[in-house]
Structures are given as C-alpha cells and as structure tokens.
mmCIF file of C-alpha atoms in Angstrom:
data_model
loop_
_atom_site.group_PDB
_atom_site.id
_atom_site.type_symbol
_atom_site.label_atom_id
_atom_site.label_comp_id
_atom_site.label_asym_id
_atom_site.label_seq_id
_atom_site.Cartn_x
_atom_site.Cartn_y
_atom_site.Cartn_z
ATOM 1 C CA UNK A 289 87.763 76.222 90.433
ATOM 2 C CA UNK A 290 90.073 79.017 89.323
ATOM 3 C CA UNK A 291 91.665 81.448 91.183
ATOM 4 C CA UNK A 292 92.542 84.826 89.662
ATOM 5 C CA UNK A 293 95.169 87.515 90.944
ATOM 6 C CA UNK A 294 94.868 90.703 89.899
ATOM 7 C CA UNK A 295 96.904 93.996 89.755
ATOM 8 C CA UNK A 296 95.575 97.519 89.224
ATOM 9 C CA UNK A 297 97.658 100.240 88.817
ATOM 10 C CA UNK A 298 97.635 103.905 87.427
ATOM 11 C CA UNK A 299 98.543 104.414 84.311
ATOM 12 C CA UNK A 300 102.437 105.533 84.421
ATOM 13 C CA UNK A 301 101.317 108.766 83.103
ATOM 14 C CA UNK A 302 98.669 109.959 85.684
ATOM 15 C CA UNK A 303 100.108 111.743 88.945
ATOM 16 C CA UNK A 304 100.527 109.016 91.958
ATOM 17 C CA UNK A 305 100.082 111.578 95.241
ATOM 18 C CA UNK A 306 99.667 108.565 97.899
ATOM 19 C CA UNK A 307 103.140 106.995 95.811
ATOM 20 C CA UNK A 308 104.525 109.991 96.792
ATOM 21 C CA UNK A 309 103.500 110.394 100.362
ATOM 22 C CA UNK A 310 104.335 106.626 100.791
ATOM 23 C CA UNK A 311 107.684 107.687 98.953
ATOM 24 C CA UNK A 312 108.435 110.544 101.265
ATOM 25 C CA UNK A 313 107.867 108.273 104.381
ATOM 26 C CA UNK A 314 109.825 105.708 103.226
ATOM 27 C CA UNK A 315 112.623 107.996 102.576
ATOM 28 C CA UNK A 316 112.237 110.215 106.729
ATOM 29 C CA UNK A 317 112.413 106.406 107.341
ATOM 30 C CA UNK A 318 116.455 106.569 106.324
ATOM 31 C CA UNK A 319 115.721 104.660 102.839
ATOM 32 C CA UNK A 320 117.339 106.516 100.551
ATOM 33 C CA UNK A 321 117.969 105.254 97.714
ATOM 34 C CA UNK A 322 114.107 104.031 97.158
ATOM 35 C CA UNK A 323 112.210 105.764 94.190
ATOM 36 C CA UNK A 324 109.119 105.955 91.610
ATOM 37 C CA UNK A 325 106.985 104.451 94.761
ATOM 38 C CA UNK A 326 103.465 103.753 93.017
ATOM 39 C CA UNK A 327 100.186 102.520 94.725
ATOM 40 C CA UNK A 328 97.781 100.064 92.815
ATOM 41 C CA UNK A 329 95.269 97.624 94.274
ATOM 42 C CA UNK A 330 95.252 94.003 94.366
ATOM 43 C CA UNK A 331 92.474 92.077 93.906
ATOM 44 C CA UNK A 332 91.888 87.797 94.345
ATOM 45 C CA UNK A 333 89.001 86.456 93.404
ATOM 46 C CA UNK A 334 87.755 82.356 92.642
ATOM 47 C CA UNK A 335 85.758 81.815 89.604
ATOM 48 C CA UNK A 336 83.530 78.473 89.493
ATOM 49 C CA UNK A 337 84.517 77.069 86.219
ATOM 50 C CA UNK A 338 86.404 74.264 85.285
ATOM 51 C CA UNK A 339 87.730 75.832 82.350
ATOM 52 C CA UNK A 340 91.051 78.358 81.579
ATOM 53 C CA UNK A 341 89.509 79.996 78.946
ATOM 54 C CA UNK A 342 86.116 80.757 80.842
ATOM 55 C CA UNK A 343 87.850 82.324 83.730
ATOM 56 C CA UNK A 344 90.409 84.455 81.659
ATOM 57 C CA UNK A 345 87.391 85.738 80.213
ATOM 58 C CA UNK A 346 85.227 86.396 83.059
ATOM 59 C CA UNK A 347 88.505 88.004 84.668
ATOM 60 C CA UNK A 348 89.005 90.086 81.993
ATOM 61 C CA UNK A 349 85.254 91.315 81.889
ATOM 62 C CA UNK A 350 84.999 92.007 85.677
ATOM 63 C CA UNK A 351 87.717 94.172 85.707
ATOM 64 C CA UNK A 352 87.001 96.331 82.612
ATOM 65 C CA UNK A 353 83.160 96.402 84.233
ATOM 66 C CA UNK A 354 83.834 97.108 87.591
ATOM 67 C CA UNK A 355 87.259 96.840 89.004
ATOM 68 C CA UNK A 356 89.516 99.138 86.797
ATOM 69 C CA UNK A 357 88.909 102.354 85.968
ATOM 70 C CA UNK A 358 90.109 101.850 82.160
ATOM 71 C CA UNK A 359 90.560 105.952 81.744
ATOM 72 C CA UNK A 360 93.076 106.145 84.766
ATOM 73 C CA UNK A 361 94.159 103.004 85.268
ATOM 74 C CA UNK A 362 96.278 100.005 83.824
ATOM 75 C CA UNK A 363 95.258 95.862 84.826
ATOM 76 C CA UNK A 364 97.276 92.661 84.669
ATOM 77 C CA UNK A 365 95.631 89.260 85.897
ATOM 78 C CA UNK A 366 96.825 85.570 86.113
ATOM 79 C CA UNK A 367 94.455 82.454 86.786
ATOM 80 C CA UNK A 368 95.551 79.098 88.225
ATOM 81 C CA UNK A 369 93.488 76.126 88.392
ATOM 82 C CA UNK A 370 93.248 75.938 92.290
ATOM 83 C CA UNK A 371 91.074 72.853 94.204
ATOM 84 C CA UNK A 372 87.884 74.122 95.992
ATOM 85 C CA UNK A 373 88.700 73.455 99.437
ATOM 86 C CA UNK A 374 91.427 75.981 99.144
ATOM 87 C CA UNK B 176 118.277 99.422 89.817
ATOM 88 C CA UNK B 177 116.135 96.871 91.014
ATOM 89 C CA UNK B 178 111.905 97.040 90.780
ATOM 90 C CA UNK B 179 110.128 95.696 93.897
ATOM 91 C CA UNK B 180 106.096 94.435 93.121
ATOM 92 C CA UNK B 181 105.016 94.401 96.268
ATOM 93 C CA UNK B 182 101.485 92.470 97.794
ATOM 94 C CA UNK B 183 99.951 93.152 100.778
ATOM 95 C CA UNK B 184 96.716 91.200 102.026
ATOM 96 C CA UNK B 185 94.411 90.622 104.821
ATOM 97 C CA UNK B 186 94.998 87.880 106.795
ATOM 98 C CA UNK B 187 92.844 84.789 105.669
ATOM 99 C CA UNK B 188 91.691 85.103 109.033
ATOM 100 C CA UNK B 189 90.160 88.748 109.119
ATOM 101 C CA UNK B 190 87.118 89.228 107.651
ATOM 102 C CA UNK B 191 87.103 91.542 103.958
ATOM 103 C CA UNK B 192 84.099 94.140 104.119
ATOM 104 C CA UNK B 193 85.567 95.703 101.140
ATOM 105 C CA UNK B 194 85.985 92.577 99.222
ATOM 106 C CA UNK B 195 82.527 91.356 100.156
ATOM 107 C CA UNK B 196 81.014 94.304 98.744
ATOM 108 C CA UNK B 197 82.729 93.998 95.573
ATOM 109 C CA UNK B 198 81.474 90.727 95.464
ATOM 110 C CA UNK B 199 78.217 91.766 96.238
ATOM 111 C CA UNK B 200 78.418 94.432 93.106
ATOM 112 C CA UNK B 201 80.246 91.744 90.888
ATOM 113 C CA UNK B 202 77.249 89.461 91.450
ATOM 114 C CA UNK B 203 74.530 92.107 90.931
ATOM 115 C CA UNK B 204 76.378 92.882 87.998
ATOM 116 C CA UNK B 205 75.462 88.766 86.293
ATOM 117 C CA UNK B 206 78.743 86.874 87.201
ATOM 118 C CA UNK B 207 77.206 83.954 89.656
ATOM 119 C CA UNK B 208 80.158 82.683 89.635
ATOM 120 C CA UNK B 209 83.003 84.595 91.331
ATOM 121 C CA UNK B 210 83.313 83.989 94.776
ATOM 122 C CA UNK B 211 85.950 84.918 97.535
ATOM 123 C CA UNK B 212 86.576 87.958 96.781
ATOM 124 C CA UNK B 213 89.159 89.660 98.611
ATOM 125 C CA UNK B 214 90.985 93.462 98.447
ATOM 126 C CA UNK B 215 94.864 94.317 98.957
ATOM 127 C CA UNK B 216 97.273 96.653 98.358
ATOM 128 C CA UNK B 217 100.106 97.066 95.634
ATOM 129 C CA UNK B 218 102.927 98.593 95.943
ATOM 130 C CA UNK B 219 105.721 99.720 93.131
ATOM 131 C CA UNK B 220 109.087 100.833 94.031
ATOM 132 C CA UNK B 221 112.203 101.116 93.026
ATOM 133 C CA UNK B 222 115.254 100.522 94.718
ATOM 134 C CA UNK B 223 118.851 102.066 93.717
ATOM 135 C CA UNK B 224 120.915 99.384 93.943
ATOM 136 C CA UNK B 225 122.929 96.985 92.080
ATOM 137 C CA UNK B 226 122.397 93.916 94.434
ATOM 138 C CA UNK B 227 119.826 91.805 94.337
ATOM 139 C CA UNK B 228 120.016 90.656 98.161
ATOM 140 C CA UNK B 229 120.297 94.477 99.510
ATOM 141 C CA UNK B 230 116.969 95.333 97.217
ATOM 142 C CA UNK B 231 115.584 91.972 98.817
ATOM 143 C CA UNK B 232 116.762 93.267 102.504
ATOM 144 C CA UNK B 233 115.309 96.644 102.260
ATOM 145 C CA UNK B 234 112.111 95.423 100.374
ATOM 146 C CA UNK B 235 111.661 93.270 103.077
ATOM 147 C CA UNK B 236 112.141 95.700 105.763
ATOM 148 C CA UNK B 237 109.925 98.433 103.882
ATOM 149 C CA UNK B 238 107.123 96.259 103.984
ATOM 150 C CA UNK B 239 107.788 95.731 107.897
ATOM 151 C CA UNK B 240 108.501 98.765 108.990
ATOM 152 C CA UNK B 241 105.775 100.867 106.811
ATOM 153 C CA UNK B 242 103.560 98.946 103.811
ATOM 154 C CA UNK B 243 102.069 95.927 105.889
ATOM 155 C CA UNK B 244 100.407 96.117 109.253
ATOM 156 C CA UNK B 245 101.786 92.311 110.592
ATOM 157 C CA UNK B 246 98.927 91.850 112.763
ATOM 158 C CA UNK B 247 96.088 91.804 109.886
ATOM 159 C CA UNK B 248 98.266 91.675 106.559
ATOM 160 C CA UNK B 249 100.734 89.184 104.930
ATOM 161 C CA UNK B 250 103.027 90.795 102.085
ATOM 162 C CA UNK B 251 104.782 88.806 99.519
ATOM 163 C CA UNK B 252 106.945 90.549 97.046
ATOM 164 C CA UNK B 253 109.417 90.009 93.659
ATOM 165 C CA UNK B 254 112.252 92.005 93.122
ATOM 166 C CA UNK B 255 114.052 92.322 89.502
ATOM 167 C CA UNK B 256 116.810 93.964 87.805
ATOM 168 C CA UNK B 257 115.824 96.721 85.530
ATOM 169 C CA UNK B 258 118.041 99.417 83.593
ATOM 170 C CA UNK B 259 117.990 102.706 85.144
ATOM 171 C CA UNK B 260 115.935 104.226 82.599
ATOM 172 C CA UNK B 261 112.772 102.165 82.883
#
C-alpha cells in the first residue's frame, strides 16, 4: 500500500484572487510583513500496489486526468510505502 | 524572507464528501485501486523576516488564528529561507 500526497497549485503566472483576500485578512489581522499568499489544494490518496513505480505512475495519471487542471495549474506529488492498517 | 507551505486537513475523524466523490470519479475513471481519498487546503506565503523561529511563530499563529478551523482541521507546515527575489 502506498500513500501519495499531493499539491496543486496555480501556475505562478495566473492571478490568485482568494491568495489575495486570504492575504488582505491576514494582514487587518496585524501581520504585516506576510506576502505572495497563494491558495492550492491538497490532495492524499492510498494506491493498492506494492510497487514505487506503479503508484508514481498511477499518481501521476490521476492528476493530469482528473485532479489538475494542467492549463491553470502546476502539481507536485510524493509516495511512501505506508502499511494498510494505517 | 522565509516561504511557509502550509497543509490543512480534515480531521481523520470527519467524514470527506468531497474526497469521496473524487474517489468516486477517480474510480469511474479505471483506477480500482486508489482508495482513501481525502481533500485539503494549501496554503503559500511568505513571510518578511530573517528568523527562522519568528516565520515559525507567526506561521503557526496564521494557521490558528485564520487558515485552519481547529475543531475539524489539523495543519502541518515547513518554513524555509529563500532570497527576496524568489
């Protein structure tokens, strides 16, 4: 069993508007000296596999089919081995 | 200037509606074998300071005061140097 994390973000080039309402709170909240506050989505996920290789790969698929918007949006995963009761 | 990757998730304990239908869709889309499937947030910021505790301190506080709702979400979090530029 392997257990992938994954991180979507926007692409640094493409407008953030909820960064920047999250930015603007965090700043009426006296944090000053907090910038460039950017939103992404996280996303864990167990693959059934006993292999690295296989579950890199299936990572990699699901999020270019489904979970990342490839146009928009950037995606960095890692697996671990992980035992199945966890 | 120090970058904060921030991670906010449900609770193992509350249930994931979102990350049970993405599940759902993942399956329907031929991948038997990705299970547990579960949503969060990430969060980008950075934070103008030149010590790493004082980014840790008001990373930490952020997340409690404004990112993470305590009740239903756990947050973990890196912080690392970067040059000003990045």
């Amino acid at each position: 069993m392997y257990s992938a994390k994954i991180k979507i973000t926007l692409r640094k080039s493409i407008l953030d508007p909820q960064g920047k309402a999250v930015e603007h709170s965090i700043q009426s909240l006296g944090f000053k000296n907090i910038l460039d506050t950017r939103i992404g989505k996280y996303v864990e996920l167990k693959i059934d596999t006993n292999s690295d290789e296989e579950a890199r790969i299936v990572t990699d698929e699901v999020c270019r089919k489904l979970l990342a918007n490839q146009v928009m949006e950037d995606y960095v995963f890692e697996v671990e081995s992980v035992s199945a009761g966890k």
